[in-house]
Structures are given as C-alpha cells and as structure tokens.
mmCIF file of C-alpha atoms in Angstrom:
data_model
loop_
_atom_site.group_PDB
_atom_site.id
_atom_site.type_symbol
_atom_site.label_atom_id
_atom_site.label_comp_id
_atom_site.label_asym_id
_atom_site.label_seq_id
_atom_site.Cartn_x
_atom_site.Cartn_y
_atom_site.Cartn_z
ATOM 1 C CA MET A 198 -83.563 5.313 -23.357
ATOM 2 C CA ALA A 199 -82.087 8.845 -22.800
ATOM 3 C CA SER A 200 -83.589 11.563 -24.707
ATOM 4 C CA LYS A 201 -81.611 13.092 -27.533
ATOM 5 C CA PRO A 202 -80.984 16.543 -25.556
ATOM 6 C CA ALA A 203 -79.651 14.602 -22.718
ATOM 7 C CA ARG A 204 -77.195 12.792 -25.052
ATOM 8 C CA SER A 205 -76.164 16.139 -26.496
ATOM 9 C CA LEU A 206 -75.625 17.613 -22.999
ATOM 10 C CA ARG A 207 -73.223 14.655 -22.066
ATOM 11 C CA ILE A 208 -71.246 14.830 -25.165
ATOM 12 C CA GLY A 209 -70.893 18.628 -24.712
ATOM 13 C CA SER A 210 -69.583 18.002 -21.177
ATOM 14 C CA LEU A 211 -67.021 15.511 -22.296
ATOM 15 C CA ILE A 212 -65.898 17.942 -25.012
ATOM 16 C CA LEU A 213 -65.495 20.793 -22.436
ATOM 17 C CA LEU A 214 -63.579 18.340 -20.114
ATOM 18 C CA ALA A 215 -61.165 17.161 -22.803
ATOM 19 C CA LEU A 216 -60.653 20.944 -23.794
ATOM 20 C CA ALA A 217 -59.820 21.766 -20.157
ATOM 21 C CA LEU A 218 -57.238 19.144 -19.881
ATOM 22 C CA THR A 219 -55.633 19.964 -23.126
ATOM 23 C CA LEU A 220 -55.254 23.599 -22.092
ATOM 24 C CA SER A 221 -53.989 22.600 -18.565
ATOM 25 C CA SER A 222 -51.317 20.309 -20.234
ATOM 26 C CA SER A 223 -50.229 23.012 -22.593
ATOM 27 C CA ALA A 224 -49.873 25.427 -19.577
ATOM 28 C CA LEU A 225 -47.772 22.926 -17.730
ATOM 29 C CA SER A 226 -45.570 22.407 -20.785
ATOM 30 C CA ASP A 227 -44.970 26.106 -21.189
ATOM 31 C CA SER A 228 -43.843 26.503 -17.649
ATOM 32 C CA PRO A 229 -40.049 26.914 -17.128
ATOM 33 C CA PRO A 230 -38.159 23.705 -16.344
ATOM 34 C CA GLN A 231 -37.140 23.157 -12.774
ATOM 35 C CA GLU A 232 -33.498 23.456 -11.739
ATOM 36 C CA PRO A 233 -31.902 20.148 -11.105
ATOM 37 C CA PRO A 234 -30.831 19.615 -7.551
ATOM 38 C CA PRO A 235 -27.128 20.266 -6.759
ATOM 39 C CA PRO A 236 -24.666 17.341 -6.938
ATOM 40 C CA THR A 237 -24.240 15.663 -3.629
ATOM 41 C CA GLU A 238 -20.455 15.236 -4.302
ATOM 42 C CA VAL A 239 -18.036 17.826 -5.800
ATOM 43 C CA HIS A 240 -14.959 15.830 -7.421
ATOM 44 C CA VAL A 241 -11.595 17.409 -7.880
ATOM 45 C CA CYS A 242 -8.210 15.892 -8.663
ATOM 46 C CA ALA A 243 -4.466 16.823 -9.310
ATOM 47 C CA GLY A 244 -5.383 19.065 -12.216
ATOM 48 C CA ASP A 245 -7.532 21.172 -9.913
ATOM 49 C CA ASP A 246 -4.654 22.245 -7.660
ATOM 50 C CA GLY A 247 -5.185 25.951 -6.736
ATOM 51 C CA ALA A 248 -8.861 25.897 -8.059
ATOM 52 C CA HIS A 249 -11.767 27.724 -6.366
ATOM 53 C CA VAL A 250 -14.458 25.363 -5.212
ATOM 54 C CA GLN A 251 -18.010 26.313 -3.764
ATOM 55 C CA LEU A 252 -19.355 23.779 -1.359
ATOM 56 C CA SER A 253 -22.881 24.007 -0.236
ATOM 57 C CA GLU A 254 -24.373 22.411 3.009
ATOM 58 C CA GLY A 255 -24.806 18.788 2.624
ATOM 59 C CA GLN A 256 -22.309 18.423 -0.255
ATOM 60 C CA ILE A 257 -19.134 16.276 0.034
ATOM 61 C CA LEU A 258 -15.828 17.501 -1.320
ATOM 62 C CA VAL A 259 -14.114 14.350 -2.887
ATOM 63 C CA ILE A 260 -10.451 14.723 -3.579
ATOM 64 C CA SER A 261 -8.568 11.949 -5.703
ATOM 65 C CA LEU A 262 -4.718 12.051 -5.645
ATOM 66 C CA GLU A 263 -1.997 9.815 -6.617
ATOM 67 C CA SER A 264 -0.501 8.106 -3.694
ATOM 68 C CA ASN A 265 1.828 5.105 -2.695
ATOM 69 C CA PRO A 266 1.119 3.486 0.667
ATOM 70 C CA SER A 267 4.139 1.193 0.263
ATOM 71 C CA THR A 268 6.319 4.198 0.708
ATOM 72 C CA GLY A 269 4.889 5.287 4.120
ATOM 73 C CA TYR A 270 3.740 8.700 2.273
ATOM 74 C CA THR A 271 0.268 9.948 2.562
ATOM 75 C CA TRP A 272 -1.958 12.935 1.827
ATOM 76 C CA GLU A 273 -3.069 14.593 4.975
ATOM 77 C CA VAL A 274 -4.511 18.038 5.968
ATOM 78 C CA GLU A 275 -1.928 20.577 6.820
ATOM 79 C CA HIS A 276 -2.464 21.438 10.533
ATOM 80 C CA THR A 277 -2.568 25.096 9.969
ATOM 81 C CA SER A 278 -5.101 25.006 7.232
ATOM 82 C CA VAL A 279 -8.900 24.459 7.173
ATOM 83 C CA ARG A 280 -9.443 27.511 9.460
ATOM 84 C CA MET A 281 -10.910 31.038 9.221
ATOM 85 C CA GLU A 282 -10.849 33.341 12.297
ATOM 86 C CA GLY A 283 -9.734 30.440 14.435
ATOM 87 C CA GLN A 284 -12.957 28.460 13.633
ATOM 88 C CA ARG A 285 -12.979 25.201 11.583
ATOM 89 C CA ILE A 286 -14.837 25.231 8.226
ATOM 90 C CA LEU A 287 -14.142 21.805 6.740
ATOM 91 C CA GLN A 288 -14.310 18.402 8.465
ATOM 92 C CA GLN A 289 -12.871 15.209 7.085
ATOM 93 C CA VAL A 290 -15.617 12.470 6.525
ATOM 94 C CA GLY A 291 -14.300 9.040 7.356
ATOM 95 C CA GLU A 292 -10.915 7.601 6.807
ATOM 96 C CA SER A 293 -9.067 8.168 3.438
ATOM 97 C CA GLU A 294 -9.408 5.401 1.098
ATOM 98 C CA PHE A 295 -6.701 3.906 -1.215
ATOM 99 C CA ARG A 296 -7.720 2.387 -4.684
ATOM 100 C CA PRO A 297 -4.964 0.448 -6.663
ATOM 101 C CA GLN A 298 -4.362 1.592 -10.119
ATOM 102 C CA SER A 299 -5.949 -0.778 -12.633
ATOM 103 C CA ASP A 300 -2.784 -1.024 -14.726
ATOM 104 C CA ALA A 301 -0.808 -2.250 -11.756
ATOM 105 C CA LEU A 302 -2.914 -5.429 -11.627
ATOM 106 C CA GLY A 303 -1.729 -8.424 -13.526
ATOM 107 C CA MET A 304 1.211 -11.027 -13.433
ATOM 108 C CA ALA A 305 4.653 -10.712 -12.286
ATOM 109 C CA SER A 306 7.167 -12.807 -14.013
ATOM 110 C CA ASN A 307 4.570 -15.320 -14.709
ATOM 111 C CA ARG A 308 3.650 -15.947 -11.218
ATOM 112 C CA ARG A 309 0.108 -15.514 -9.830
ATOM 113 C CA VAL A 310 0.107 -12.367 -7.751
ATOM 114 C CA PRO A 311 -2.683 -9.816 -6.995
ATOM 115 C CA HIS A 312 -0.560 -6.870 -8.071
ATOM 116 C CA LEU A 313 2.912 -5.563 -8.071
ATOM 117 C CA LEU A 314 4.307 -4.808 -4.723
ATOM 118 C CA GLY A 315 5.013 -0.958 -4.369
ATOM 119 C CA ALA A 316 2.727 0.000 -7.094
ATOM 120 C CA PRO A 317 1.004 3.426 -6.640
ATOM 121 C CA GLY A 318 -2.690 4.098 -6.686
ATOM 122 C CA THR A 319 -5.361 6.797 -5.958
ATOM 123 C CA GLN A 320 -5.893 8.118 -2.372
ATOM 124 C CA VAL A 321 -9.486 9.393 -2.054
ATOM 125 C CA LEU A 322 -10.221 11.916 0.987
ATOM 126 C CA ARG A 323 -13.763 13.311 1.703
ATOM 127 C CA PHE A 324 -14.745 16.590 3.395
ATOM 128 C CA LYS A 325 -17.809 18.439 4.405
ATOM 129 C CA ALA A 326 -18.395 22.072 5.253
ATOM 130 C CA VAL A 327 -19.625 22.556 8.846
ATOM 131 C CA GLU A 328 -19.973 26.325 8.784
ATOM 132 C CA ALA A 329 -20.125 29.206 6.203
ATOM 133 C CA GLY A 330 -16.996 30.973 5.234
ATOM 134 C CA GLN A 331 -13.833 31.102 3.106
ATOM 135 C CA THR A 332 -10.701 29.011 3.625
ATOM 136 C CA THR A 333 -7.472 27.942 1.829
ATOM 137 C CA PHE A 334 -7.465 24.361 2.045
ATOM 138 C CA THR A 335 -4.031 22.559 1.832
ATOM 139 C CA LEU A 336 -2.991 19.028 1.787
ATOM 140 C CA VAL A 337 0.615 17.808 2.132
ATOM 141 C CA TYR A 338 2.107 14.481 0.740
ATOM 142 C CA HIS A 339 4.519 13.336 3.607
ATOM 143 C CA ARG A 340 5.336 10.698 6.177
ATOM 144 C CA PRO A 341 3.688 11.827 9.409
ATOM 145 C CA TRP A 342 6.543 10.644 11.653
ATOM 146 C CA GLU A 343 9.052 12.819 9.732
ATOM 147 C CA GLN A 344 8.284 16.036 11.453
ATOM 148 C CA ASP A 345 11.232 18.122 10.302
ATOM 149 C CA VAL A 346 11.188 17.010 6.804
ATOM 150 C CA SER A 347 9.731 19.041 3.879
ATOM 151 C CA PRO A 348 6.663 17.428 2.304
ATOM 152 C CA ALA A 349 7.109 15.706 -1.048
ATOM 153 C CA GLY A 350 4.156 17.557 -2.443
ATOM 154 C CA THR A 351 1.357 20.025 -1.554
ATOM 155 C CA TYR A 352 -2.133 20.578 -2.864
ATOM 156 C CA SER A 353 -4.359 23.638 -2.257
ATOM 157 C CA LEU A 354 -7.850 24.630 -2.977
ATOM 158 C CA GLN A 355 -9.770 27.900 -2.360
ATOM 159 C CA VAL A 356 -13.139 26.754 -0.674
ATOM 160 C CA ASP A 357 -16.228 28.827 -0.279
ATOM 161 C CA ALA A 358 -18.639 27.157 2.157
ATOM 162 C CA VAL A 359 -22.242 28.541 1.697
ATOM 163 C CA GLY A 360 -25.334 27.691 3.607
ATOM 164 C CA SER A 361 -27.008 28.118 7.037
ATOM 165 C CA PHE A 362 -25.416 25.019 8.543
ATOM 166 C CA THR A 363 -27.928 24.598 11.218
ATOM 167 C CA SER A 364 -27.242 21.086 11.722
ATOM 168 C CA GLY A 365 -23.654 21.745 13.014
ATOM 169 C CA GLY A 366 -20.663 19.423 12.557
ATOM 170 C CA ASN A 367 -20.306 15.952 13.980
ATOM 171 C CA THR A 368 -16.900 15.630 15.469
ATOM 172 C CA ASN A 369 -17.151 11.768 15.662
ATOM 173 C CA VAL A 370 -17.267 11.368 11.950
ATOM 174 C CA GLY A 371 -14.279 9.391 10.484
ATOM 175 C CA GLY A 372 -13.273 7.675 13.679
ATOM 176 C CA ALA A 373 -11.189 4.442 13.318
ATOM 177 C CA SER A 374 -13.209 1.217 13.118
ATOM 178 C CA GLU A 375 -12.596 -1.502 15.485
ATOM 179 C CA SER A 376 -10.393 -4.364 14.519
ATOM 180 C CA PRO A 377 -12.222 -7.378 13.437
ATOM 181 C CA PRO A 378 -11.909 -10.394 15.661
ATOM 182 C CA GLN A 379 -9.042 -12.777 14.989
ATOM 183 C CA SER A 380 -9.433 -16.453 14.689
ATOM 184 C CA PRO A 381 -8.031 -18.382 17.580
ATOM 185 C CA LEU A 382 -4.654 -19.939 16.932
ATOM 186 C CA LEU A 383 -4.078 -23.548 17.898
ATOM 187 C CA ALA A 384 -1.055 -24.660 19.925
ATOM 188 C CA GLU A 385 0.212 -26.817 16.975
ATOM 189 C CA ASP A 386 0.145 -23.624 14.805
ATOM 190 C CA LEU A 387 2.610 -21.790 17.147
ATOM 191 C CA SER A 388 5.328 -24.323 18.049
ATOM 192 C CA PRO A 389 5.040 -27.578 16.247
ATOM 193 C CA LEU A 390 7.932 -29.953 15.810
ATOM 194 C CA GLY A 391 9.928 -28.693 18.615
ATOM 195 C CA LEU A 392 10.240 -24.956 17.264
ATOM 196 C CA PRO A 393 11.323 -22.508 19.776
ATOM 197 C CA SER A 394 8.561 -20.120 21.304
ATOM 198 C CA SER A 395 10.474 -17.172 20.101
ATOM 199 C CA TYR A 396 13.385 -16.465 17.800
ATOM 200 C CA ASN A 397 14.901 -13.374 16.304
ATOM 201 C CA TRP A 398 17.883 -13.292 13.877
ATOM 202 C CA CYS A 399 18.837 -9.845 15.199
ATOM 203 C CA ASP A 400 19.746 -11.629 18.464
ATOM 204 C CA GLN A 401 21.954 -13.769 16.574
ATOM 205 C CA GLY A 402 23.871 -10.791 15.156
ATOM 206 C CA ALA A 403 22.543 -11.401 11.595
ATOM 207 C CA CYS A 404 20.465 -8.257 10.954
ATOM 208 C CA THR A 405 22.035 -5.486 8.923
ATOM 209 C CA ALA A 406 21.073 -1.863 9.265
ATOM 210 C CA VAL A 407 17.464 -0.627 8.563
ATOM 211 C CA LYS A 408 17.287 1.149 5.188
ATOM 212 C CA ASN A 409 15.129 3.909 3.617
ATOM 213 C CA GLN A 410 13.359 3.458 0.307
ATOM 214 C CA GLY A 411 12.117 7.124 0.293
ATOM 215 C CA ALA A 412 9.187 8.024 -1.920
ATOM 216 C CA CYS A 413 10.010 5.302 -4.533
ATOM 217 C CA GLY A 414 7.964 2.170 -4.784
ATOM 218 C CA SER A 415 10.897 0.038 -4.451
ATOM 219 C CA CYS A 416 10.041 -2.007 -1.352
ATOM 220 C CA TRP A 417 10.359 -5.169 -3.347
ATOM 221 C CA ALA A 418 13.933 -4.450 -4.017
ATOM 222 C CA PHE A 419 14.746 -3.738 -0.276
ATOM 223 C CA SER A 420 12.865 -7.120 0.604
ATOM 224 C CA THR A 421 14.837 -8.921 -1.926
ATOM 225 C CA VAL A 422 18.332 -7.565 -0.636
ATOM 226 C CA GLY A 423 17.639 -8.053 3.065
ATOM 227 C CA PRO A 424 17.730 -11.760 3.307
ATOM 228 C CA LEU A 425 20.990 -12.165 1.326
ATOM 229 C CA GLU A 426 22.662 -9.505 3.404
ATOM 230 C CA SER A 427 21.727 -11.390 6.561
ATOM 231 C CA ASN A 428 22.933 -14.738 5.109
ATOM 232 C CA ILE A 429 26.301 -13.212 4.134
ATOM 233 C CA LEU A 430 26.773 -11.755 7.601
ATOM 234 C CA HIS A 431 25.811 -15.098 9.219
ATOM 235 C CA TYR A 432 27.863 -17.375 7.097
ATOM 236 C CA GLU A 433 30.933 -15.050 6.216
ATOM 237 C CA GLY A 434 30.839 -12.859 9.430
ATOM 238 C CA VAL A 435 31.072 -9.593 7.206
ATOM 239 C CA THR A 436 28.529 -6.751 6.559
ATOM 240 C CA ARG A 437 27.701 -6.267 2.856
ATOM 241 C CA ASP A 438 25.640 -3.321 1.812
ATOM 242 C CA LEU A 439 24.071 -4.615 -1.387
ATOM 243 C CA SER A 440 22.586 -2.264 -4.039
ATOM 244 C CA GLU A 441 18.863 -2.017 -4.297
ATOM 245 C CA GLN A 442 19.360 0.519 -7.167
ATOM 246 C CA TYR A 443 20.929 -2.175 -9.197
ATOM 247 C CA LEU A 444 17.652 -4.167 -9.061
ATOM 248 C CA LEU A 445 15.650 -1.077 -9.549
ATOM 249 C CA SER A 446 17.497 0.129 -12.620
ATOM 250 C CA CYS A 447 18.739 -2.869 -14.337
ATOM 251 C CA ASN A 448 15.933 -5.478 -13.957
ATOM 252 C CA THR A 449 14.345 -6.500 -17.309
ATOM 253 C CA ASP A 450 10.793 -7.135 -15.965
ATOM 254 C CA GLY A 451 9.623 -3.515 -16.122
ATOM 255 C CA TRP A 452 9.693 -3.063 -12.465
ATOM 256 C CA ASP A 453 10.427 0.528 -11.135
ATOM 257 C CA CYS A 454 9.535 3.197 -8.723
ATOM 258 C CA GLU A 455 6.173 4.062 -10.531
ATOM 259 C CA ARG A 456 4.893 0.559 -11.189
ATOM 260 C CA GLY A 457 6.276 -1.447 -8.253
ATOM 261 C CA GLY A 458 7.730 -4.858 -8.721
ATOM 262 C CA TRP A 459 8.259 -8.355 -7.214
ATOM 263 C CA PHE A 460 10.754 -10.353 -5.340
ATOM 264 C CA ALA A 461 14.007 -10.153 -7.542
ATOM 265 C CA HIS A 462 16.186 -12.905 -6.114
ATOM 266 C CA ASP A 463 16.693 -14.270 -9.672
ATOM 267 C CA TYR A 464 19.038 -11.500 -10.370
ATOM 268 C CA HIS A 465 21.269 -12.611 -7.516
ATOM 269 C CA GLU A 466 21.020 -16.200 -8.812
ATOM 270 C CA TRP A 467 20.965 -16.674 -12.529
ATOM 271 C CA ASN A 468 19.309 -13.692 -14.356
ATOM 272 C CA ILE A 469 21.842 -11.601 -16.156
ATOM 273 C CA PRO A 470 20.604 -8.211 -17.600
ATOM 274 C CA PRO A 471 21.864 -6.996 -20.915
ATOM 275 C CA PHE A 472 25.572 -5.957 -20.980
ATOM 276 C CA GLU A 473 26.049 -7.431 -17.498
ATOM 277 C CA PRO A 474 28.896 -9.975 -17.191
ATOM 278 C CA GLU A 475 27.080 -12.319 -14.815
ATOM 279 C CA ALA A 476 24.386 -12.698 -12.100
ATOM 280 C CA GLY A 477 24.976 -11.701 -8.476
ATOM 281 C CA ALA A 478 24.901 -8.960 -5.992
ATOM 282 C CA VAL A 479 26.269 -5.451 -6.726
ATOM 283 C CA TYR A 480 27.672 -3.542 -3.861
ATOM 284 C CA GLU A 481 25.867 -0.225 -2.572
ATOM 285 C CA ALA A 482 29.297 1.649 -2.890
ATOM 286 C CA ASP A 483 29.225 0.689 -6.781
ATOM 287 C CA PHE A 484 25.675 1.760 -7.402
ATOM 288 C CA PRO A 485 24.164 3.988 -4.655
ATOM 289 C CA TYR A 486 20.531 4.269 -4.033
ATOM 290 C CA VAL A 487 18.947 7.346 -5.421
ATOM 291 C CA ALA A 488 15.084 6.592 -5.125
ATOM 292 C CA TRP A 489 14.395 7.179 -8.855
ATOM 293 C CA ASP A 490 14.664 5.112 -11.980
ATOM 294 C CA ALA A 491 18.212 5.986 -12.831
ATOM 295 C CA PRO A 492 19.818 4.446 -15.840
ATOM 296 C CA CYS A 493 21.307 0.948 -15.477
ATOM 297 C CA ASN A 494 24.722 2.079 -16.739
ATOM 298 C CA ALA A 495 25.945 -1.482 -17.252
ATOM 299 C CA PRO A 496 28.272 -3.163 -16.684
ATOM 300 C CA HIS A 497 28.676 -3.585 -12.819
ATOM 301 C CA THR A 498 30.933 -5.770 -10.829
ATOM 302 C CA HIS A 499 29.029 -8.769 -9.333
ATOM 303 C CA HIS A 500 29.901 -10.501 -6.060
ATOM 304 C CA GLU A 501 27.927 -12.788 -3.916
ATOM 305 C CA LYS A 502 25.609 -15.189 -5.644
ATOM 306 C CA LEU A 503 22.576 -17.419 -4.331
ATOM 307 C CA LEU A 504 22.587 -21.089 -4.567
ATOM 308 C CA PHE A 505 18.809 -20.825 -5.089
ATOM 309 C CA TRP A 506 15.576 -19.333 -3.578
ATOM 310 C CA GLN A 507 12.246 -20.626 -2.956
ATOM 311 C CA TYR A 508 8.696 -19.893 -1.686
ATOM 312 C CA VAL A 509 7.733 -21.259 1.684
ATOM 313 C CA ASP A 510 4.582 -22.437 0.123
ATOM 314 C CA ASN A 511 3.502 -20.520 -3.214
ATOM 315 C CA SER A 512 3.354 -16.940 -4.587
ATOM 316 C CA TYR A 513 -0.404 -16.285 -4.039
ATOM 317 C CA SER A 514 -1.173 -17.003 -0.412
ATOM 318 C CA VAL A 515 -0.081 -16.872 3.171
ATOM 319 C CA PRO A 516 1.761 -20.113 4.295
ATOM 320 C CA SER A 517 0.957 -21.491 7.731
ATOM 321 C CA ILE A 518 2.722 -19.954 10.862
ATOM 322 C CA ALA A 519 4.531 -23.077 11.438
ATOM 323 C CA ALA A 520 6.010 -23.199 7.932
ATOM 324 C CA ILE A 521 7.099 -19.478 8.007
ATOM 325 C CA LYS A 522 8.764 -20.164 11.354
ATOM 326 C CA GLN A 523 10.563 -23.103 10.067
ATOM 327 C CA ALA A 524 11.855 -21.185 7.032
ATOM 328 C CA ILE A 525 13.178 -18.320 9.251
ATOM 329 C CA LEU A 526 14.830 -20.870 11.560
ATOM 330 C CA ASP A 527 16.496 -22.766 8.859
ATOM 331 C CA HIS A 528 17.379 -20.068 6.196
ATOM 332 C CA GLY A 529 17.499 -16.797 7.969
ATOM 333 C CA PRO A 530 15.067 -13.704 7.531
ATOM 334 C CA VAL A 531 12.338 -14.253 4.885
ATOM 335 C CA ALA A 532 11.018 -11.862 2.413
ATOM 336 C CA ALA A 533 7.284 -11.496 2.368
ATOM 337 C CA ALA A 534 4.399 -9.147 1.470
ATOM 338 C CA VAL A 535 1.744 -7.455 3.742
ATOM 339 C CA CYS A 536 -1.112 -5.012 3.411
ATOM 340 C CA VAL A 537 -0.314 -1.438 4.269
ATOM 341 C CA ASN A 538 -3.007 0.982 5.289
ATOM 342 C CA SER A 539 -3.117 4.218 7.377
ATOM 343 C CA ALA A 540 -3.067 2.242 10.681
ATOM 344 C CA PHE A 541 0.009 0.419 9.717
ATOM 345 C CA ARG A 542 1.675 3.641 8.517
ATOM 346 C CA ASP A 543 0.890 5.328 11.884
ATOM 347 C CA TYR A 544 2.341 2.472 13.860
ATOM 348 C CA SER A 545 4.777 3.606 16.645
ATOM 349 C CA GLY A 546 5.150 0.612 18.998
ATOM 350 C CA GLY A 547 3.595 -2.427 20.494
ATOM 351 C CA VAL A 548 1.903 -5.417 18.821
ATOM 352 C CA PHE A 549 0.083 -4.270 15.757
ATOM 353 C CA GLN A 550 -3.450 -5.600 15.619
ATOM 354 C CA GLY A 551 -5.172 -3.400 13.042
ATOM 355 C CA PRO A 552 -7.481 -2.097 11.832
ATOM 356 C CA GLU A 553 -6.163 -4.535 9.023
ATOM 357 C CA CYS A 554 -6.526 -4.704 5.282
ATOM 358 C CA THR A 555 -6.394 -7.603 2.869
ATOM 359 C CA ASP A 556 -4.890 -6.484 -0.498
ATOM 360 C CA VAL A 557 -1.002 -6.872 -0.096
ATOM 361 C CA ASN A 558 0.865 -3.888 -1.622
ATOM 362 C CA HIS A 559 4.067 -3.925 0.392
ATOM 363 C CA ALA A 560 7.199 -5.956 0.571
ATOM 364 C CA ILE A 561 9.088 -6.480 3.960
ATOM 365 C CA VAL A 562 11.343 -8.910 5.807
ATOM 366 C CA LEU A 563 10.324 -11.169 8.668
ATOM 367 C CA VAL A 564 13.319 -11.651 11.048
ATOM 368 C CA GLY A 565 11.652 -13.570 13.841
ATOM 369 C CA TRP A 566 8.684 -14.275 15.944
ATOM 370 C CA ASP A 567 7.359 -14.495 19.515
ATOM 371 C CA ASP A 568 4.651 -16.592 20.643
ATOM 372 C CA ALA A 569 4.167 -15.027 24.044
ATOM 373 C CA GLN A 570 3.014 -11.848 22.050
ATOM 374 C CA GLY A 571 1.433 -13.842 19.179
ATOM 375 C CA ALA A 572 3.620 -11.752 16.764
ATOM 376 C CA TRP A 573 6.098 -11.713 14.011
ATOM 377 C CA ILE A 574 9.032 -9.327 14.135
ATOM 378 C CA LEU A 575 8.904 -7.351 10.824
ATOM 379 C CA ARG A 576 11.676 -5.163 9.437
ATOM 380 C CA ASN A 577 10.531 -2.295 7.288
ATOM 381 C CA SER A 578 12.334 -0.177 4.661
ATOM 382 C CA TRP A 579 10.987 3.227 5.849
ATOM 383 C CA GLY A 580 14.033 4.440 8.089
ATOM 384 C CA THR A 581 14.777 4.147 11.895
ATOM 385 C CA GLY A 582 12.235 6.936 12.614
ATOM 386 C CA TRP A 583 9.323 4.646 11.900
ATOM 387 C CA GLY A 584 7.909 2.056 14.362
ATOM 388 C CA GLU A 585 10.266 0.651 16.780
ATOM 389 C CA SER A 586 13.423 1.888 15.200
ATOM 390 C CA GLY A 587 12.383 0.628 11.875
ATOM 391 C CA TYR A 588 10.774 -2.656 13.081
ATOM 392 C CA MET A 589 7.352 -3.701 13.921
ATOM 393 C CA ARG A 590 5.694 -6.392 16.026
ATOM 394 C CA ILE A 591 2.511 -7.615 14.138
ATOM 395 C CA GLU A 592 0.084 -10.158 15.321
ATOM 396 C CA TYR A 593 -0.006 -13.474 13.440
ATOM 397 C CA GLY A 594 -2.595 -13.388 10.570
ATOM 398 C CA VAL A 595 -3.069 -9.578 10.527
ATOM 399 C CA SER A 596 -3.081 -7.662 7.214
ATOM 400 C CA ASN A 597 -2.101 -11.013 5.286
ATOM 401 C CA VAL A 598 1.441 -10.628 6.732
ATOM 402 C CA GLY A 599 3.644 -13.340 5.272
ATOM 403 C CA TYR A 600 1.983 -13.449 1.900
ATOM 404 C CA ALA A 601 4.202 -15.086 -0.722
ATOM 405 C CA ALA A 602 6.841 -15.689 1.951
ATOM 406 C CA ASN A 603 10.174 -16.795 0.519
ATOM 407 C CA TYR A 604 13.657 -17.537 1.567
ATOM 408 C CA VAL A 605 17.228 -17.700 -0.037
ATOM 409 C CA VAL A 606 19.790 -20.341 0.209
ATOM 410 C CA TYR A 607 23.447 -19.072 0.471
ATOM 411 C CA GLY A 608 26.819 -20.609 1.653
ATOM 412 C CA LEU A 609 25.752 -24.255 1.978
ATOM 413 C CA ASP A 610 26.050 -27.429 -0.197
ATOM 414 C CA ILE A 611 23.015 -27.504 -2.508
ATOM 415 C CA LYS A 612 22.966 -31.441 -2.377
ATOM 416 C CA LEU A 613 21.892 -31.051 1.098
ATOM 417 C CA TYR A 614 18.645 -29.589 -0.110
ATOM 418 C CA PHE A 615 18.131 -31.258 -3.449
ATOM 419 C CA PRO A 616 19.911 -34.498 -3.395
ATOM 420 C CA LEU A 617 17.701 -35.919 -6.025
ATOM 421 C CA GLY A 618 18.027 -32.946 -8.367
ATOM 422 C CA MET A 619 14.532 -31.571 -7.346
ATOM 423 C CA LYS A 620 13.405 -28.282 -9.212
ATOM 424 C CA THR A 621 14.075 -25.036 -7.224
ATOM 425 C CA SER A 622 12.133 -21.777 -7.702
#
C-alpha cells in the first residue's frame, strides 16, 4: 500500500494538471475567432447590373439572368470586353447552363406536357479571373447570327481581380463536349410500308415563307400556323399568311410571350374566344405580328378552318420515325417540339448531331426527311438568317426532335378518316 505522502503527491499532481488544462482552455477561448474562408462562388443577378465585384483567385463569378432559348436569343460576352491593356482578365468556365422556370412547369390544356413551349428560364454563366486587374465586363442578349442588329439587352459589371494568379489560365476550360453515341436505326424504322427514302413538302411547292418570332416566346403559335398554311397552299393553290398574333393575343389558355404556350390548333377548329364570332384562322394583314402581348381587340374576321387535328402518337413522347413520316406524307408538314440548347442555336448548316439535350422547350415544323442523311428537315421561326435559310437538317432522334408531333386535316371529307365517328383530338 502506498504511503500517505505518496498519495498526497499524486493528488497534488492531478490538481496541477487539471488547473493547467483549465487555464489553457481559457486562453484559447479568449483568442480572436478565425476569419471564415472566402466563398468559392460570387453570385450576381439582374439587379446587380452596373455593380462593382471583387473576385479573388480561385473564386467563380456566377451570373444568373433571365433568358429564352426558344427565341434564339442568348447572353454572351461582348467581344470587346473582358480586357485590360490588351490582356484577358476573365475567362468563361464551361458552357452556359439553362434552367427552366419552376412556374413554367405543369399542364397545358389538360395534356401531359413537361412544360410550356417557348417558356423562359434562367441562363447561368460562370467566369474565373486569370490575372489581376480591373475590367468592365459586359454581356449582350442577342442572336449570334444577327451581326448588324442591336442587342435586345446588355448587362455590365465592374470587376476587380485580386491575387497572384500563379497558376495561370486554362484556355481549354469550357470546350464543347462530345455528342453521345446514337442508337442504331433499323431499316424498318426508316422506310417501312413502302415509304419513300426521302420526301420534302417544299419540293412539292407547299412550304410558305420562313417567319421570325423575334424575342417573344411564341414558337408554339408559329408551329401551329405552319401546317395549316401549307395545307391551304397544297389544296387551294393560294398562299395565305395567317396571323400568329391572333393566337398569341386572343387565346384563353394564358399562353403568351412570357409564359410560352402549346399547339393551338383548337382555335382554328372549334375554340371561339370571347367576343369572336367563330373559330378559324385570322389573316396576318388583319392582325399583324408585333412580338408582344398586344390586346386581342376582338372581333376579327375568321377564314379557313380545320376539319380536325391529332397527335401522331400522344402529347408526351416522341413517336416512331415511321409514324412521323407517314403523318408528313399523308397530311403535310407536322408541328412538333424539340430541345434547344446553345449548339442548336449556333447551327449554320449540315446535319445537326448535337451536343444534344432532352427537355423540350421549342416548337417547330417538320416538312420532310432524308434517309440518306438520317435526318429530318426542320423549319424554324428565327428568320432566314439562321441555319440553312431558316431550315435545319437534324439527325433522327437527336434532342427529342418530334416530341408531341401532330398534324392537321384540311380540305378533305372527314368521313374518309373517321367513318365510324371515332373521337378526334
């Protein structure tokens, strides 16, 4: 057994150790708190236009601005900006990203759809500083192929880049990714049931002029009007310029430039808006397109009407290649949806193969196909300066082209199609 003096010595040592730990903890608690690390991202939005931003080495400048890919407009760096004494200060990181607005999601006329076509969203661009300095950083909202047209909007920041920047810039950041491999197409998918290997309604003289929707999210109205114009030209031998503005301004579904819309054939068949005398097409001369939500100013004179319209398959998927071809051959150009991204927007010719996207956001017209190229012939509503004089050859299956494909019936006896009184659209 330990002696009493030894036990006292051990107890005293423990007391001294506890006191030392207490004093050490107190000293640590009295030390000033450490500064939190700087954020890795600096976020700005439309309300920060003209603001002063400081960007340290390693930080990412994230700019979020409203944008609408269905119009062909996009936010891009003004070519003369992001420079100081001839040297680059900021560098874009990756491709810009588009995020659909949550309030654009939902139902369109009780049909299952992912979101309204032509709906806007948010474009997100990211930049990093690659050397120290100050610069006036400017973005422009424009269509890249319209070189001599003033931008629809501008956005500027005063950026101070601070740091040693010993790592330098990476000029390869943000390169386009490779297109994902496409699934092989079977021969029966391309030309079953004796379908021709190529067909184009424009070669039959049934394509009306390419139009331009401008900065309004009204692609759905242009896609609606296109097939009816072609049918009138084919069956009547006359060119009718039908009014997209009537559909934009007078529809009762809440579709407009800001929210987008859906295929509006009902207004050419049976749907009569308030104060209008009947359904049917209105002529462009009577209600010209102005690319904004002008008042309806009913009533209008109505002319050609549809017998009916119908989806090739349904409103929430892409029909088979053969089914779309048959609909084009039997009924003329078809209206359909497609996913538009920066690669689609920048198309200038050839067969478009991607990089593709999947969430449809734009309405177009398919006027034909060519199996030798494995491509649809697509007519857009961005004017003749885009693509191949307003047209695109797009590979089968790319970017969900053909989503919700639908056709109109005009000028034929309806009993030929529904002899037993089957339900139409």
